PDB file of C-alpha atoms in Angstrom:
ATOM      1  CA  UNK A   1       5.428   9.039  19.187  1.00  0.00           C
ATOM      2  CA  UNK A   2       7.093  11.835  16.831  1.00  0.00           C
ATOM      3  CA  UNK A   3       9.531   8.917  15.242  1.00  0.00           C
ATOM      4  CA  UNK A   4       9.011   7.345  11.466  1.00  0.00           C
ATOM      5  CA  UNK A   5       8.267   3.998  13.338  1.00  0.00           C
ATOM      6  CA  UNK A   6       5.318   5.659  14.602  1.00  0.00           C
ATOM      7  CA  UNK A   7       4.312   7.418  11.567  1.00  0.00           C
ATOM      8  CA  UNK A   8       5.346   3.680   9.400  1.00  0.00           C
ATOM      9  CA  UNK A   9       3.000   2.179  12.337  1.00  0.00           C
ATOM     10  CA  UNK A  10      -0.215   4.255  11.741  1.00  0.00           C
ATOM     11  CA  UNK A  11      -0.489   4.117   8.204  1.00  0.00           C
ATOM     12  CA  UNK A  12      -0.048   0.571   8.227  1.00  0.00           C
ATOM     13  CA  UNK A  13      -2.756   0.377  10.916  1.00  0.00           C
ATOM     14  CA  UNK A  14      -4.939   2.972   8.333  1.00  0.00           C
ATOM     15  CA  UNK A  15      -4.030   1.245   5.275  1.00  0.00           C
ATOM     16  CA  UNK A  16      -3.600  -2.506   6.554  1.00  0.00           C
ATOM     17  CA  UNK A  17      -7.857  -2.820   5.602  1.00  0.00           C
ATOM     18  CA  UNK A  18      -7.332  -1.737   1.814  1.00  0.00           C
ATOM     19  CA  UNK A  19      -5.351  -4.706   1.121  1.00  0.00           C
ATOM     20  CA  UNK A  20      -6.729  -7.172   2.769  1.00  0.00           C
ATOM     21  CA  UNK A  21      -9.936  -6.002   1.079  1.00  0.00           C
ATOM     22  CA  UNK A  22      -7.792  -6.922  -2.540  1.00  0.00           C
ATOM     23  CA  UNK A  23      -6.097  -9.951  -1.200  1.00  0.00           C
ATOM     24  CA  UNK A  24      -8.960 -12.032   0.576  1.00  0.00           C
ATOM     25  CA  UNK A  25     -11.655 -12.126  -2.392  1.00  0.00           C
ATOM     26  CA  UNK A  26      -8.680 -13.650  -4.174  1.00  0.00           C
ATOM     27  CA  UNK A  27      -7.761 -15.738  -0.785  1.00  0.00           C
ATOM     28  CA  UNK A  28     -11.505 -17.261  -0.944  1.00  0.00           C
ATOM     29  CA  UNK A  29     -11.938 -17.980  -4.669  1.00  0.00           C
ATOM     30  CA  UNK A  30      -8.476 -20.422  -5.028  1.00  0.00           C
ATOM     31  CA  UNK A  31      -9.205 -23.378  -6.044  1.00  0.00           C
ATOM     32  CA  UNK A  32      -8.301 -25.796  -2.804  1.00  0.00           C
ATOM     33  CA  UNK A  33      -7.461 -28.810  -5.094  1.00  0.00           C
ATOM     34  CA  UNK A  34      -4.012 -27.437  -6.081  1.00  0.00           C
ATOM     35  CA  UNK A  35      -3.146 -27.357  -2.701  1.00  0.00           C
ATOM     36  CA  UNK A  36      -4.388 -31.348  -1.897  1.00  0.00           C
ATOM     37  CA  UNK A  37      -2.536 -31.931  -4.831  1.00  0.00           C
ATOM     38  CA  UNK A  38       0.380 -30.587  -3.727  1.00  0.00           C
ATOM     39  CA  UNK A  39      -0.243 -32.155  -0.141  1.00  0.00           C
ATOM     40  CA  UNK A  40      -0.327 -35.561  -2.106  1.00  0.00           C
ATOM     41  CA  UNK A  41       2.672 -35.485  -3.832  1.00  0.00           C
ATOM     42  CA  UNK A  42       4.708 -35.093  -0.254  1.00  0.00           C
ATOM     43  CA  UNK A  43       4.954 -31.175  -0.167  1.00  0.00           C
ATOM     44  CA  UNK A  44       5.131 -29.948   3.166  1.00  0.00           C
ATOM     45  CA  UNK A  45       3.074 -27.300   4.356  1.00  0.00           C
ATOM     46  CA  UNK A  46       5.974 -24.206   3.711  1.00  0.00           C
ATOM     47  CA  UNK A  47       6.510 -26.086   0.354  1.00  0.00           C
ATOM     48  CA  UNK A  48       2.868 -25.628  -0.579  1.00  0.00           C
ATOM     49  CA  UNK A  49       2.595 -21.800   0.535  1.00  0.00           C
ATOM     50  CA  UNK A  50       5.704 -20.785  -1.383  1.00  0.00           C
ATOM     51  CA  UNK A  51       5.200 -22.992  -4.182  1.00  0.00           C
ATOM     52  CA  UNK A  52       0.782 -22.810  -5.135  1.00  0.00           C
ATOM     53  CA  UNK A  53      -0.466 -20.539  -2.467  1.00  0.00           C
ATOM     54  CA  UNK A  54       1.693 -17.509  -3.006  1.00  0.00           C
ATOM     55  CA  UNK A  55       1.995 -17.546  -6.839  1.00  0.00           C
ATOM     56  CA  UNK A  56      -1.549 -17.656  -6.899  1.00  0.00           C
ATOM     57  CA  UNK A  57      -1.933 -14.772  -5.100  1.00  0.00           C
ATOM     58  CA  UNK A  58       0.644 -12.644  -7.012  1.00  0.00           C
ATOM     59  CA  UNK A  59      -1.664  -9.922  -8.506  1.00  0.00           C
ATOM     60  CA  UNK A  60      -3.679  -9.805  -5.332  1.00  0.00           C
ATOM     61  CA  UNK A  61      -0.878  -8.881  -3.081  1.00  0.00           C
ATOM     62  CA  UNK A  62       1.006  -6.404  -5.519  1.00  0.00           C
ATOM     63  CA  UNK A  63      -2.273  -4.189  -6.443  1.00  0.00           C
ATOM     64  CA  UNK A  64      -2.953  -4.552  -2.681  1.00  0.00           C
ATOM     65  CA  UNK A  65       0.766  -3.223  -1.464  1.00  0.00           C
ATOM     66  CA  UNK A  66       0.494  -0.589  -4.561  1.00  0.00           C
ATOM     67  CA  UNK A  67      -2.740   0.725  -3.539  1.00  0.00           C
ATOM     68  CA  UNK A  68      -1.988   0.673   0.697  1.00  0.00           C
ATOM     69  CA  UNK A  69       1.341   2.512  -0.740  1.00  0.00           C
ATOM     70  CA  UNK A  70      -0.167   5.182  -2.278  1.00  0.00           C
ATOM     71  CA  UNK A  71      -3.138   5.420   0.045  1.00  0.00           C
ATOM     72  CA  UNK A  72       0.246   5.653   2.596  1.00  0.00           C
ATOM     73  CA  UNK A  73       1.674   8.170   0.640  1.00  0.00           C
ATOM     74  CA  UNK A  74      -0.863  10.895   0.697  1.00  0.00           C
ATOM     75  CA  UNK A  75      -2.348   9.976   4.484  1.00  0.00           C
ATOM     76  CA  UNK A  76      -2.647  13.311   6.482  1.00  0.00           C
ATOM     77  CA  UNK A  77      -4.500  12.583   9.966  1.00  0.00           C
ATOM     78  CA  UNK A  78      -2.893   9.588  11.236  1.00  0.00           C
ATOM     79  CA  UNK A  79       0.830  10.592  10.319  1.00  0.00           C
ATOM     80  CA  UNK A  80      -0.150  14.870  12.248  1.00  0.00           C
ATOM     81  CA  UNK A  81      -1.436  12.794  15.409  1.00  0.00           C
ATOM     82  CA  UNK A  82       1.376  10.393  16.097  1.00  0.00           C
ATOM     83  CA  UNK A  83       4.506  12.328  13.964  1.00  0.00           C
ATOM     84  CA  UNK A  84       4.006  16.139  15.303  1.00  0.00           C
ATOM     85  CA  UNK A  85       4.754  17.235  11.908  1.00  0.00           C
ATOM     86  CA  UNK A  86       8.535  17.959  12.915  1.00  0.00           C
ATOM     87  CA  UNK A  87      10.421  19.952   9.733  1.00  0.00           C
ATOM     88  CA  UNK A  88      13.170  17.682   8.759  1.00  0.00           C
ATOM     89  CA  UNK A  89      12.333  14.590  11.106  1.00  0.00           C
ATOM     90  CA  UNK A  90       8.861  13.240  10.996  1.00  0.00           C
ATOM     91  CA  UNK A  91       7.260  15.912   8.090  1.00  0.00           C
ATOM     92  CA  UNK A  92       6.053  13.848   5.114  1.00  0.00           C
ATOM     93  CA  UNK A  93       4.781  15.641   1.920  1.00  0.00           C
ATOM     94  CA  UNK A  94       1.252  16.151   3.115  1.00  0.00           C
ATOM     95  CA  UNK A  95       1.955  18.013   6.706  1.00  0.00           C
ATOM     96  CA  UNK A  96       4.616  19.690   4.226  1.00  0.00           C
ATOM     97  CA  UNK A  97       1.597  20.842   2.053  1.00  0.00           C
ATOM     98  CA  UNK A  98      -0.137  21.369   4.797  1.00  0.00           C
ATOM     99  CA  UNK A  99       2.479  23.650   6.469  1.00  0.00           C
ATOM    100  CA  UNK A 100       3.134  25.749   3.733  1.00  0.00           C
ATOM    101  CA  UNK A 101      -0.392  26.386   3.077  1.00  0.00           C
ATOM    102  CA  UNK A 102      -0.659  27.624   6.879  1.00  0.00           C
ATOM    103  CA  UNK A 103       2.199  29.840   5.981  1.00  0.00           C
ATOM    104  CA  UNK A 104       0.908  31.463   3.060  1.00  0.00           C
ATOM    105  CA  UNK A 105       3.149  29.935   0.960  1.00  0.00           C
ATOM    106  CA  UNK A 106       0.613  28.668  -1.649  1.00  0.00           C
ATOM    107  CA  UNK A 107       2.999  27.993  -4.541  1.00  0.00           C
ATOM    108  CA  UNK A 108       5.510  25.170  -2.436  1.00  0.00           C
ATOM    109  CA  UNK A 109       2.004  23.772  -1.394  1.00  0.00           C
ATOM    110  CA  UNK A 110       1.073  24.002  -4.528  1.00  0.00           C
ATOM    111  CA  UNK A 111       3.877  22.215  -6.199  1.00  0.00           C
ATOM    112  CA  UNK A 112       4.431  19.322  -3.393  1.00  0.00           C
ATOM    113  CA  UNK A 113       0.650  18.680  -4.355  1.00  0.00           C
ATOM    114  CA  UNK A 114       1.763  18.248  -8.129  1.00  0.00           C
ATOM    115  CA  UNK A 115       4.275  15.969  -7.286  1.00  0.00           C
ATOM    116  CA  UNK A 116       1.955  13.792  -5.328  1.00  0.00           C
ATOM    117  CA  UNK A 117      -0.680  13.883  -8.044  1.00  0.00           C
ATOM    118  CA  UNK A 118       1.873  12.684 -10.801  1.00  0.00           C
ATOM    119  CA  UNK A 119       2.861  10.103  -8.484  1.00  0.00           C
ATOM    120  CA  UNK A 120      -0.357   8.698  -7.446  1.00  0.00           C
ATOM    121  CA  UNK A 121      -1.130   8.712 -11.072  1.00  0.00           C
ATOM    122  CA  UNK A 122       1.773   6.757 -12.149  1.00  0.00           C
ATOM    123  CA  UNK A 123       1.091   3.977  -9.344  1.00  0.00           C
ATOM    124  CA  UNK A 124      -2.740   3.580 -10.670  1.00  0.00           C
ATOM    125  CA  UNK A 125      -1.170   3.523 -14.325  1.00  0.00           C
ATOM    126  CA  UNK A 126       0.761   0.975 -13.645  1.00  0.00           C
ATOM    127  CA  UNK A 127      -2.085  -0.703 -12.046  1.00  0.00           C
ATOM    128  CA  UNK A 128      -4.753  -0.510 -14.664  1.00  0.00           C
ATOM    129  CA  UNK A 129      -1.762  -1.519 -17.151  1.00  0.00           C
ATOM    130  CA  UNK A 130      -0.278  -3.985 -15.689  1.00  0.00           C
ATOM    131  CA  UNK A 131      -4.029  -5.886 -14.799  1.00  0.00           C
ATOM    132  CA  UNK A 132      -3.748  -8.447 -16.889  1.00  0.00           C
ATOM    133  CA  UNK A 133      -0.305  -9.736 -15.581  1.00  0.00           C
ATOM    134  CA  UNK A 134      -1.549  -9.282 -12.325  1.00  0.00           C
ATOM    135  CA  UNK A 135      -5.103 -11.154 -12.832  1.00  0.00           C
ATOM    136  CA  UNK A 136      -7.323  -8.995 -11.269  1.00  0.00           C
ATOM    137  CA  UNK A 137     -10.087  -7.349 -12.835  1.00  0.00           C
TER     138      UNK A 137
END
């Protein structure tokens, strides 16, 4: 408790669903047959995850670490009960928000919120813009 492991641990625990949700519809749909194919031709079992399983599920995984990242990114509850929202150690930009608004200081709140808008907004730009190269719809 009150460490970054702990706060790293919770939002992975919080966010873990949300890209599982992207990867397994993709997981489910593969075609099996490149994978027998690849079991015929003498590939071993490592050979055919690194080699048909994992490119195939290229787009799936990076829109699903994108969107757990900034899901991660802006998660308040998890990271205040296990990170004690310590200035300096274990304060991440929403408890910062989140103090400053306590303190009346409405503008730094204001501008840390900015910040995490433009960010949030770049990480789903690059997601609807890079769909096609990452083959999900």
């Amino acid at each position: 408790m009150f460490t970054a492991g702990a706060i790293v641990l919770a939002n992975i625990f919080v966010t873990f669903p949300l890209a599982f949700g992207v990867i397994k519809p993709v997981f489910d749909t593969m075609s099996r047959s490149l994978e027998e194919a690849s079991a015929t031709i003498g590939a071993t079992r490592w050979q055919t995850f690194w080699h048909v399983t994992l490119p195939s599920l290229r787009g799936a995984i990076v829109s699903g670490a994108l969107l757990t990242f900034a899901r991660a990114v802006g998660e308040f509850g998890s990271t205040i009960l296990v990170s004690g929202n310590l200035a300096g150690r274990t304060q991440t930009a929403p408890l910062y928000i989140f103090a400053k608004f306590n303190e009346g200081q409405i503008e730094a709140a204001n501008a840390i919120a900015i910040v995490l808008a433009l960010f949030s907004f770049l990480i789903f730009s690059v997601l609807f813009f890079a769909r096609d190269w990452l083959d999900v719809d």
